[in-house]
mmCIF file of N, CA and C in Angstrom:
data_model
loop_
_atom_site.group_PDB
_atom_site.id
_atom_site.type_symbol
_atom_site.label_atom_id
_atom_site.label_comp_id
_atom_site.label_asym_id
_atom_site.label_seq_id
_atom_site.Cartn_x
_atom_site.Cartn_y
_atom_site.Cartn_z
ATOM 1 N N UNK A 210 0.833 -1.455 0.013
ATOM 2 C CA UNK A 210 0.354 -0.010 -0.372
ATOM 3 C C UNK A 210 0.869 0.784 0.047
ATOM 4 N N UNK A 211 0.459 2.228 -0.750
ATOM 5 C CA UNK A 211 1.527 3.359 -0.778
ATOM 6 C C UNK A 211 1.080 3.995 0.018
ATOM 7 N N UNK A 212 1.670 5.144 0.719
ATOM 8 C CA UNK A 212 2.186 6.123 1.657
ATOM 9 C C UNK A 212 1.533 6.978 0.866
ATOM 10 N N UNK A 213 1.405 7.453 0.459
ATOM 11 C CA UNK A 213 1.184 8.629 -0.870
ATOM 12 C C UNK A 213 -0.107 8.794 0.028
ATOM 13 N N UNK A 214 -1.217 10.109 0.244
ATOM 14 C CA UNK A 214 -2.289 10.616 0.320
ATOM 15 C C UNK A 214 -3.363 10.497 -1.027
ATOM 16 N N UNK A 215 -4.110 9.996 -0.520
ATOM 17 C CA UNK A 215 -4.965 9.589 -2.098
ATOM 18 C C UNK A 215 -5.449 11.087 -2.730
ATOM 19 N N UNK A 216 -5.423 12.294 -1.766
ATOM 20 C CA UNK A 216 -5.621 13.327 -2.183
ATOM 21 C C UNK A 216 -4.928 14.735 -2.335
ATOM 22 N N UNK A 217 -4.019 14.847 -2.706
ATOM 23 C CA UNK A 217 -3.653 15.616 -2.067
ATOM 24 C C UNK A 217 -4.369 17.553 -1.538
ATOM 25 N N UNK A 218 -2.737 18.470 -0.990
ATOM 26 C CA UNK A 218 -3.893 19.651 -0.148
ATOM 27 C C UNK A 218 -3.834 20.321 -1.802
ATOM 28 N N UNK A 219 -3.565 20.294 -2.784
ATOM 29 C CA UNK A 219 -3.852 21.606 -3.556
ATOM 30 C C UNK A 219 -4.991 21.297 -4.422
ATOM 31 N N UNK A 220 -5.131 19.698 -4.168
ATOM 32 C CA UNK A 220 -6.084 19.620 -5.142
ATOM 33 C C UNK A 220 -7.720 20.328 -3.944
ATOM 34 N N UNK A 221 -7.171 19.214 -3.269
ATOM 35 C CA UNK A 221 -8.710 19.818 -2.210
ATOM 36 C C UNK A 221 -9.040 21.223 -2.083
ATOM 37 N N UNK A 222 -8.188 21.990 -2.092
ATOM 38 C CA UNK A 222 -7.824 23.824 -2.804
ATOM 39 C C UNK A 222 -8.795 24.107 -3.520
ATOM 40 N N UNK A 223 -8.480 22.725 -5.179
ATOM 41 C CA UNK A 223 -9.203 23.904 -5.821
ATOM 42 C C UNK A 223 -10.321 22.991 -6.123
ATOM 43 N N UNK A 224 -10.724 22.081 -5.458
ATOM 44 C CA UNK A 224 -12.238 22.104 -5.664
ATOM 45 C C UNK A 224 -12.948 22.152 -4.591
ATOM 46 N N UNK A 225 -12.145 23.028 -3.481
ATOM 47 C CA UNK A 225 -13.525 24.134 -2.346
ATOM 48 C C UNK A 225 -13.474 24.801 -2.892
ATOM 49 N N UNK A 226 -12.133 25.454 -4.418
ATOM 50 C CA UNK A 226 -12.773 27.271 -4.541
ATOM 51 C C UNK A 226 -13.620 26.765 -6.067
ATOM 52 N N UNK A 227 -12.757 25.521 -6.395
ATOM 53 C CA UNK A 227 -14.668 25.422 -7.772
ATOM 54 C C UNK A 227 -16.047 25.524 -6.992
ATOM 55 N N UNK A 228 -16.215 24.707 -6.154
ATOM 56 C CA UNK A 228 -17.426 24.215 -5.292
ATOM 57 C C UNK A 228 -17.876 25.660 -4.739
ATOM 58 N N UNK A 229 -17.206 26.720 -4.507
ATOM 59 C CA UNK A 229 -17.979 27.673 -3.724
ATOM 60 C C UNK A 229 -18.363 28.354 -4.676
ATOM 61 N N UNK A 230 -17.141 28.545 -5.598
ATOM 62 C CA UNK A 230 -17.399 29.939 -7.059
ATOM 63 C C UNK A 230 -18.959 28.780 -6.983
ATOM 64 N N UNK A 231 -19.301 27.973 -7.782
ATOM 65 C CA UNK A 231 -20.404 27.321 -7.904
ATOM 66 C C UNK A 231 -22.403 27.341 -6.938
ATOM 67 N N UNK A 232 -21.409 27.898 -6.244
ATOM 68 C CA UNK A 232 -22.402 28.242 -5.056
ATOM 69 C C UNK A 232 -23.179 29.452 -4.783
ATOM 70 N N UNK A 233 -22.224 30.472 -5.286
ATOM 71 C CA UNK A 233 -21.796 32.095 -5.307
ATOM 72 C C UNK A 233 -22.742 32.146 -6.576
ATOM 73 N N UNK A 234 -22.594 31.614 -7.864
ATOM 74 C CA UNK A 234 -24.041 31.650 -8.637
ATOM 75 C C UNK A 234 -25.218 30.330 -8.943
ATOM 76 N N UNK A 235 -25.028 29.902 -8.072
ATOM 77 C CA UNK A 235 -26.246 29.656 -7.569
ATOM 78 C C UNK A 235 -26.926 30.102 -7.175
ATOM 79 N N UNK A 236 -25.849 30.573 -5.786
ATOM 80 C CA UNK A 236 -27.132 31.409 -4.347
ATOM 81 C C UNK A 236 -27.186 32.194 -5.503
ATOM 82 N N UNK A 237 -26.872 33.321 -5.760
ATOM 83 C CA UNK A 237 -26.543 34.556 -7.637
ATOM 84 C C UNK A 237 -28.795 34.522 -8.209
ATOM 85 N N UNK A 238 -28.161 33.021 -8.707
ATOM 86 C CA UNK A 238 -29.167 32.457 -9.421
ATOM 87 C C UNK A 238 -30.632 32.415 -8.966
ATOM 88 N N UNK A 239 -30.390 31.818 -7.048
ATOM 89 C CA UNK A 239 -31.413 31.852 -6.251
ATOM 90 C C UNK A 239 -32.042 32.919 -6.395
ATOM 91 N N UNK A 240 -31.206 34.143 -5.576
ATOM 92 C CA UNK A 240 -31.191 35.121 -5.315
ATOM 93 C C UNK A 240 -32.665 35.785 -6.530
ATOM 94 N N UNK A 241 -31.828 35.563 -8.024
ATOM 95 C CA UNK A 241 -32.732 36.309 -8.280
ATOM 96 C C UNK A 241 -33.630 35.966 -9.165
ATOM 97 N N UNK A 242 -33.707 34.676 -9.102
ATOM 98 C CA UNK A 242 -34.744 33.921 -8.830
ATOM 99 C C UNK A 242 -36.852 34.129 -7.741
ATOM 100 N N UNK A 243 -35.590 34.102 -6.740
ATOM 101 C CA UNK A 243 -36.160 34.835 -5.825
ATOM 102 C C UNK A 243 -36.647 35.910 -5.472
ATOM 103 N N UNK A 244 -36.248 37.037 -5.643
ATOM 104 C CA UNK A 244 -36.564 38.291 -6.266
ATOM 105 C C UNK A 244 -37.651 38.100 -7.056
ATOM 106 N N UNK A 245 -37.778 37.640 -8.686
ATOM 107 C CA UNK A 245 -39.206 37.693 -9.145
ATOM 108 C C UNK A 245 -40.009 37.430 -8.813
ATOM 109 N N UNK A 246 -39.905 35.557 -8.175
ATOM 110 C CA UNK A 246 -40.952 35.782 -7.417
ATOM 111 C C UNK A 246 -41.918 36.189 -6.494
ATOM 112 N N UNK A 247 -41.177 36.959 -6.076
ATOM 113 C CA UNK A 247 -41.467 37.759 -5.152
ATOM 114 C C UNK A 247 -42.912 38.937 -5.590
ATOM 115 N N UNK A 248 -41.737 39.182 -6.965
ATOM 116 C CA UNK A 248 -42.609 40.299 -7.239
ATOM 117 C C UNK A 248 -43.834 39.611 -8.339
ATOM 118 N N UNK A 249 -43.973 38.456 -8.143
ATOM 119 C CA UNK A 249 -45.412 37.973 -8.535
ATOM 120 C C UNK A 249 -46.264 38.110 -8.038
ATOM 121 N N UNK A 250 -47.033 38.347 -7.912
ATOM 122 C CA UNK A 250 -48.477 37.231 -7.357
ATOM 123 C C UNK A 250 -49.699 36.443 -8.377
ATOM 124 N N UNK A 251 -50.256 35.676 -7.618
ATOM 125 C CA UNK A 251 -50.975 35.103 -8.435
ATOM 126 C C UNK A 251 -53.338 35.462 -8.002
ATOM 127 N N UNK A 252 -53.269 35.369 -8.597
ATOM 128 C CA UNK A 252 -54.596 35.969 -8.341
ATOM 129 C C UNK A 252 -56.908 35.377 -8.288
ATOM 130 N N UNK A 253 -57.064 34.508 -6.536
ATOM 131 C CA UNK A 253 -57.478 33.775 -6.362
ATOM 132 C C UNK A 253 -58.785 34.176 -7.076
ATOM 133 N N UNK A 254 -59.260 35.884 -6.877
ATOM 134 C CA UNK A 254 -60.418 36.255 -7.346
ATOM 135 C C UNK A 254 -60.560 37.722 -7.954
ATOM 136 N N UNK A 255 -61.108 38.805 -8.646
ATOM 137 C CA UNK A 255 -60.822 39.405 -8.948
ATOM 138 C C UNK A 255 -60.562 40.649 -8.325
ATOM 139 N N UNK A 256 -60.628 40.578 -6.605
ATOM 140 C CA UNK A 256 -60.736 41.873 -5.461
ATOM 141 C C UNK A 256 -58.930 40.959 -4.640
ATOM 142 N N UNK A 257 -59.034 39.739 -4.422
ATOM 143 C CA UNK A 257 -58.221 39.445 -4.162
ATOM 144 C C UNK A 257 -57.049 39.560 -5.134
ATOM 145 N N UNK A 258 -55.461 39.703 -4.479
ATOM 146 C CA UNK A 258 -54.188 39.229 -4.651
ATOM 147 C C UNK A 258 -53.308 39.131 -3.766
ATOM 148 N N UNK A 259 -52.697 37.399 -4.008
ATOM 149 C CA UNK A 259 -51.913 36.887 -2.869
ATOM 150 C C UNK A 259 -50.596 37.182 -2.555
ATOM 151 N N UNK A 260 -49.372 37.714 -1.983
ATOM 152 C CA UNK A 260 -48.197 38.253 -2.815
ATOM 153 C C UNK A 260 -47.049 35.646 -2.742
ATOM 154 N N UNK A 261 -46.792 35.721 -2.594
ATOM 155 C CA UNK A 261 -46.223 34.052 -2.970
ATOM 156 C C UNK A 261 -44.914 34.521 -2.294
ATOM 157 N N UNK A 262 -44.891 35.392 -1.306
ATOM 158 C CA UNK A 262 -43.600 35.086 -0.253
ATOM 159 C C UNK A 262 -43.996 33.271 0.300
ATOM 160 N N UNK A 263 -44.811 33.597 0.511
ATOM 161 C CA UNK A 263 -45.135 31.993 1.809
ATOM 162 C C UNK A 263 -43.952 30.771 0.890
ATOM 163 N N UNK A 264 -44.712 31.076 -0.344
ATOM 164 C CA UNK A 264 -44.430 29.581 -1.403
ATOM 165 C C UNK A 264 -42.608 30.295 -0.924
ATOM 166 N N UNK A 265 -42.595 31.137 -1.283
ATOM 167 C CA UNK A 265 -40.922 31.449 -2.546
ATOM 168 C C UNK A 265 -40.130 30.870 -1.085
ATOM 169 N N UNK A 266 -40.393 31.136 0.013
ATOM 170 C CA UNK A 266 -39.424 31.613 1.182
ATOM 171 C C UNK A 266 -39.736 29.518 1.737
ATOM 172 N N UNK A 267 -40.845 29.061 1.360
ATOM 173 C CA UNK A 267 -40.444 27.388 1.520
ATOM 174 C C UNK A 267 -39.658 27.133 0.099
ATOM 175 N N UNK A 268 -40.035 27.023 -0.446
ATOM 176 C CA UNK A 268 -39.378 27.267 -2.272
ATOM 177 C C UNK A 268 -37.222 27.141 -1.480
ATOM 178 N N UNK A 269 -37.121 28.326 -1.083
ATOM 179 C CA UNK A 269 -35.434 28.416 -1.040
ATOM 180 C C UNK A 269 -35.118 27.495 0.467
ATOM 181 N N UNK A 270 -36.310 27.277 1.590
ATOM 182 C CA UNK A 270 -35.467 26.080 2.215
ATOM 183 C C UNK A 270 -35.602 25.653 2.310
ATOM 184 N N UNK A 271 -36.346 24.979 1.010
ATOM 185 C CA UNK A 271 -35.687 23.105 0.050
ATOM 186 C C UNK A 271 -34.800 23.690 -0.777
ATOM 187 N N UNK A 272 -34.909 24.787 -1.392
ATOM 188 C CA UNK A 272 -33.090 24.375 -2.348
ATOM 189 C C UNK A 272 -32.328 24.187 -1.134
ATOM 190 N N UNK A 273 -32.552 25.062 -0.447
ATOM 191 C CA UNK A 273 -31.108 25.783 0.838
ATOM 192 C C UNK A 273 -30.913 24.024 1.542
ATOM 193 N N UNK A 274 -31.934 23.482 2.094
ATOM 194 C CA UNK A 274 -31.133 21.841 1.958
ATOM 195 C C UNK A 274 -31.421 20.801 1.327
ATOM 196 N N UNK A 275 -31.578 21.146 0.396
ATOM 197 C CA UNK A 275 -31.098 20.542 -0.834
ATOM 198 C C UNK A 275 -29.627 20.567 -1.062
ATOM 199 N N UNK A 276 -28.464 21.573 -0.726
ATOM 200 C CA UNK A 276 -27.664 22.071 -0.945
ATOM 201 C C UNK A 276 -26.859 21.034 -0.747
ATOM 202 N N UNK A 277 -27.484 21.356 0.581
ATOM 203 C CA UNK A 277 -26.651 21.112 1.993
ATOM 204 C C UNK A 277 -25.824 19.740 1.668
ATOM 205 N N UNK A 278 -26.909 19.158 1.831
ATOM 206 C CA UNK A 278 -27.286 17.478 1.786
ATOM 207 C C UNK A 278 -25.881 17.205 0.477
ATOM 208 N N UNK A 279 -26.207 17.876 -0.993
ATOM 209 C CA UNK A 279 -25.096 17.000 -1.460
ATOM 210 C C UNK A 279 -23.630 17.651 -0.805
ATOM 211 N N UNK A 280 -23.714 18.719 -0.391
ATOM 212 C CA UNK A 280 -22.122 19.251 0.163
ATOM 213 C C UNK A 280 -22.406 17.774 0.968
ATOM 214 N N UNK A 281 -23.158 16.955 2.053
ATOM 215 C CA UNK A 281 -22.693 16.015 2.915
ATOM 216 C C UNK A 281 -22.664 14.882 2.229
ATOM 217 N N UNK A 282 -22.886 14.575 0.662
ATOM 218 C CA UNK A 282 -22.982 13.094 0.509
ATOM 219 C C UNK A 282 -21.537 13.551 -0.632
ATOM 220 N N UNK A 283 -21.056 14.866 -0.365
ATOM 221 C CA UNK A 283 -19.836 14.848 -1.555
ATOM 222 C C UNK A 283 -18.117 14.309 -1.011
ATOM 223 N N UNK A 284 -19.121 14.952 0.398
ATOM 224 C CA UNK A 284 -17.903 14.472 1.290
ATOM 225 C C UNK A 284 -17.623 14.186 2.876
ATOM 226 N N UNK A 285 -19.261 12.611 2.231
ATOM 227 C CA UNK A 285 -19.634 11.739 2.617
ATOM 228 C C UNK A 285 -19.520 11.635 4.557
ATOM 229 N N UNK A 286 -19.421 12.969 4.988
ATOM 230 C CA UNK A 286 -18.728 13.511 6.145
ATOM 231 C C UNK A 286 -20.353 12.914 7.336
ATOM 232 N N UNK A 287 -21.537 12.755 7.781
ATOM 233 C CA UNK A 287 -22.709 12.666 8.707
ATOM 234 C C UNK A 287 -21.909 13.549 10.434
ATOM 235 N N UNK A 288 -23.036 14.230 10.232
ATOM 236 C CA UNK A 288 -23.509 14.826 11.069
ATOM 237 C C UNK A 288 -23.365 13.955 12.820
ATOM 238 N N UNK A 289 -22.961 14.274 13.717
ATOM 239 C CA UNK A 289 -22.608 12.818 14.456
ATOM 240 C C UNK A 289 -24.026 13.576 15.757
ATOM 241 N N UNK A 290 -24.843 13.349 15.995
ATOM 242 C CA UNK A 290 -26.042 13.542 17.429
ATOM 243 C C UNK A 290 -24.986 13.276 18.494
ATOM 244 N N UNK A 291 -25.726 13.498 19.721
ATOM 245 C CA UNK A 291 -25.438 14.318 20.178
ATOM 246 C C UNK A 291 -26.004 13.909 21.389
ATOM 247 N N UNK A 292 -25.400 12.648 22.454
ATOM 248 C CA UNK A 292 -26.365 11.879 22.735
ATOM 249 C C UNK A 292 -26.490 12.869 24.300
ATOM 250 N N UNK A 293 -28.405 11.960 24.441
ATOM 251 C CA UNK A 293 -28.107 12.722 26.187
ATOM 252 C C UNK A 293 -27.738 12.648 26.997
ATOM 253 N N UNK A 294 -27.120 13.301 28.136
ATOM 254 C CA UNK A 294 -26.121 12.706 29.410
ATOM 255 C C UNK A 294 -26.813 12.096 30.515
ATOM 256 N N UNK A 295 -26.680 11.248 30.361
ATOM 257 C CA UNK A 295 -26.906 10.393 31.485
ATOM 258 C C UNK A 295 -26.778 10.500 32.670
ATOM 259 N N UNK A 296 -25.116 10.954 32.797
ATOM 260 C CA UNK A 296 -24.667 11.010 34.008
ATOM 261 C C UNK A 296 -24.535 12.708 34.903
ATOM 262 N N UNK A 297 -24.606 13.087 36.434
ATOM 263 C CA UNK A 297 -24.183 13.985 36.518
ATOM 264 C C UNK A 297 -23.388 14.302 37.735
ATOM 265 N N UNK A 298 -22.866 14.939 37.748
ATOM 266 C CA UNK A 298 -21.960 15.086 38.673
ATOM 267 C C UNK A 298 -22.123 15.296 39.760
ATOM 268 N N UNK A 299 -23.221 15.371 40.346
ATOM 269 C CA UNK A 299 -24.354 15.971 41.682
ATOM 270 C C UNK A 299 -24.410 13.992 41.973
ATOM 271 N N UNK A 300 -25.180 13.309 41.227
ATOM 272 C CA UNK A 300 -25.414 12.260 41.120
ATOM 273 C C UNK A 300 -24.063 10.496 41.349
ATOM 274 N N UNK A 301 -23.473 11.475 40.245
ATOM 275 C CA UNK A 301 -21.952 10.610 40.887
ATOM 276 C C UNK A 301 -20.672 10.776 42.574
ATOM 277 N N UNK A 302 -21.068 12.094 42.792
ATOM 278 C CA UNK A 302 -21.126 12.632 44.255
ATOM 279 C C UNK A 302 -22.156 11.487 44.861
ATOM 280 N N UNK A 303 -22.501 11.632 45.590
ATOM 281 C CA UNK A 303 -23.918 10.723 45.808
ATOM 282 C C UNK A 303 -23.524 9.266 45.892
ATOM 283 N N UNK A 304 -23.349 8.890 44.337
ATOM 284 C CA UNK A 304 -23.401 7.269 44.233
ATOM 285 C C UNK A 304 -21.884 6.638 45.593
ATOM 286 N N UNK A 305 -20.543 7.893 45.069
ATOM 287 C CA UNK A 305 -19.075 7.069 45.831
ATOM 288 C C UNK A 305 -20.155 8.381 47.108
ATOM 289 N N UNK A 306 -20.321 8.876 47.162
ATOM 290 C CA UNK A 306 -20.706 9.048 49.359
ATOM 291 C C UNK A 306 -21.226 7.770 49.794
ATOM 292 N N UNK A 307 -22.320 7.417 49.121
ATOM 293 C CA UNK A 307 -23.333 5.774 49.419
ATOM 294 C C UNK A 307 -22.159 4.622 48.966
ATOM 295 N N UNK A 308 -21.177 4.478 48.216
ATOM 296 C CA UNK A 308 -20.440 3.530 48.163
ATOM 297 C C UNK A 308 -19.037 3.057 49.482
ATOM 298 N N UNK A 309 -19.033 4.350 49.615
ATOM 299 C CA UNK A 309 -17.927 5.300 50.447
ATOM 300 C C UNK A 309 -17.717 4.468 51.916
ATOM 301 N N UNK A 310 -19.274 4.909 51.961
ATOM 302 C CA UNK A 310 -19.866 4.430 54.042
ATOM 303 C C UNK A 310 -20.408 3.041 54.607
ATOM 304 N N UNK A 311 -20.126 1.772 52.603
ATOM 305 C CA UNK A 311 -20.946 0.508 52.529
ATOM 306 C C UNK A 311 -19.078 -0.252 53.019
ATOM 307 N N UNK A 312 -18.178 0.287 52.513
ATOM 308 C CA UNK A 312 -17.086 -0.042 52.633
ATOM 309 C C UNK A 312 -16.251 0.061 53.297
ATOM 310 N N UNK A 313 -16.452 0.972 54.168
ATOM 311 C CA UNK A 313 -15.912 1.295 55.714
ATOM 312 C C UNK A 313 -16.379 1.054 56.475
ATOM 313 N N UNK A 314 -18.139 0.361 56.714
ATOM 314 C CA UNK A 314 -18.871 -0.184 57.652
ATOM 315 C C UNK A 314 -18.233 -2.002 57.113
ATOM 316 N N UNK A 315 -17.995 -2.620 55.788
ATOM 317 C CA UNK A 315 -17.304 -3.965 55.142
ATOM 318 C C UNK A 315 -15.768 -3.501 56.739
ATOM 319 N N UNK A 316 -15.374 -2.824 56.589
ATOM 320 C CA UNK A 316 -13.599 -2.748 56.614
ATOM 321 C C UNK A 316 -14.022 -2.912 58.201
ATOM 322 N N UNK A 317 -14.782 -2.006 58.888
ATOM 323 C CA UNK A 317 -15.209 -2.468 59.883
ATOM 324 C C UNK A 317 -15.834 -3.528 60.653
ATOM 325 N N UNK A 318 -16.300 -4.193 60.345
ATOM 326 C CA UNK A 318 -16.869 -5.163 60.431
ATOM 327 C C UNK A 318 -15.503 -6.291 59.942
ATOM 328 N N UNK A 319 -15.337 -7.005 59.046
ATOM 329 C CA UNK A 319 -13.766 -7.494 58.350
ATOM 330 C C UNK A 319 -12.671 -7.530 60.141
ATOM 331 N N UNK A 320 -11.905 -6.150 59.991
ATOM 332 C CA UNK A 320 -11.534 -5.646 61.355
ATOM 333 C C UNK A 320 -11.669 -6.561 63.044
ATOM 334 N N UNK A 321 -12.719 -6.400 63.230
ATOM 335 C CA UNK A 321 -13.728 -7.214 64.139
ATOM 336 C C UNK A 321 -13.769 -8.572 63.778
ATOM 337 N N UNK A 322 -13.773 -9.049 62.507
ATOM 338 C CA UNK A 322 -13.868 -10.373 62.921
ATOM 339 C C UNK A 322 -12.390 -11.343 63.111
ATOM 340 N N UNK A 323 -11.285 -10.363 62.885
ATOM 341 C CA UNK A 323 -9.869 -10.617 62.092
ATOM 342 C C UNK A 323 -9.524 -10.605 64.195
ATOM 343 N N UNK A 324 -9.989 -9.761 64.460
ATOM 344 C CA UNK A 324 -9.551 -9.164 65.827
ATOM 345 C C UNK A 324 -10.377 -10.745 66.572
ATOM 346 N N UNK A 325 -11.787 -10.895 66.626
ATOM 347 C CA UNK A 325 -11.948 -11.834 67.417
ATOM 348 C C UNK A 325 -11.706 -12.818 66.849
ATOM 349 N N UNK A 326 -11.362 -13.885 65.530
ATOM 350 C CA UNK A 326 -10.711 -14.487 65.698
ATOM 351 C C UNK A 326 -8.495 -14.647 66.377
ATOM 352 N N UNK A 327 -8.551 -13.456 66.812
ATOM 353 C CA UNK A 327 -6.672 -14.104 67.373
ATOM 354 C C UNK A 327 -7.145 -13.821 68.191
ATOM 355 N N UNK A 328 -8.101 -13.354 69.111
ATOM 356 C CA UNK A 328 -8.065 -13.500 70.742
ATOM 357 C C UNK A 328 -8.587 -14.870 70.751
ATOM 358 N N UNK A 329 -9.421 -15.664 69.913
ATOM 359 C CA UNK A 329 -9.837 -17.329 69.491
ATOM 360 C C UNK A 329 -8.832 -18.387 69.994
ATOM 361 N N UNK A 330 -7.427 -17.607 68.631
ATOM 362 C CA UNK A 330 -6.256 -18.646 69.047
ATOM 363 C C UNK A 330 -5.447 -18.217 70.101
ATOM 364 N N UNK A 331 -5.050 -17.118 70.186
ATOM 365 C CA UNK A 331 -4.400 -16.777 71.745
ATOM 366 C C UNK A 331 -4.634 -17.490 72.549
ATOM 367 N N UNK A 332 -6.118 -17.621 72.975
ATOM 368 C CA UNK A 332 -6.474 -17.922 74.418
ATOM 369 C C UNK A 332 -7.326 -19.295 74.331
ATOM 370 N N UNK A 333 -7.269 -19.523 73.399
ATOM 371 C CA UNK A 333 -8.181 -21.255 73.396
ATOM 372 C C UNK A 333 -7.649 -21.781 73.146
#
């Protein structure tokens, strides 16, 4: 297996530059389309006309989500989900105190049993 990198830094830089140029042109195109759409209205009846601003906002959000998805697919880098915390410092401290009390009691009981056994062996 060769020790050369799969892609060089210069090639990566050129790809990023191309992608940024494409995104800028796409963004400029979408801004022009959004401006044109915002100027348009559709008529429900002769008395009412509803601007298409809400519709264009949804479409713009949808296009943005698709662009982000394409970028994610290109680099194949999944976003890591944050896991909910199961432990807290206060719970860990409480558990440590409980375990400390139990172990102290166990040490005292074992030491008393050792003393009883030693007394029994010396005096019996």
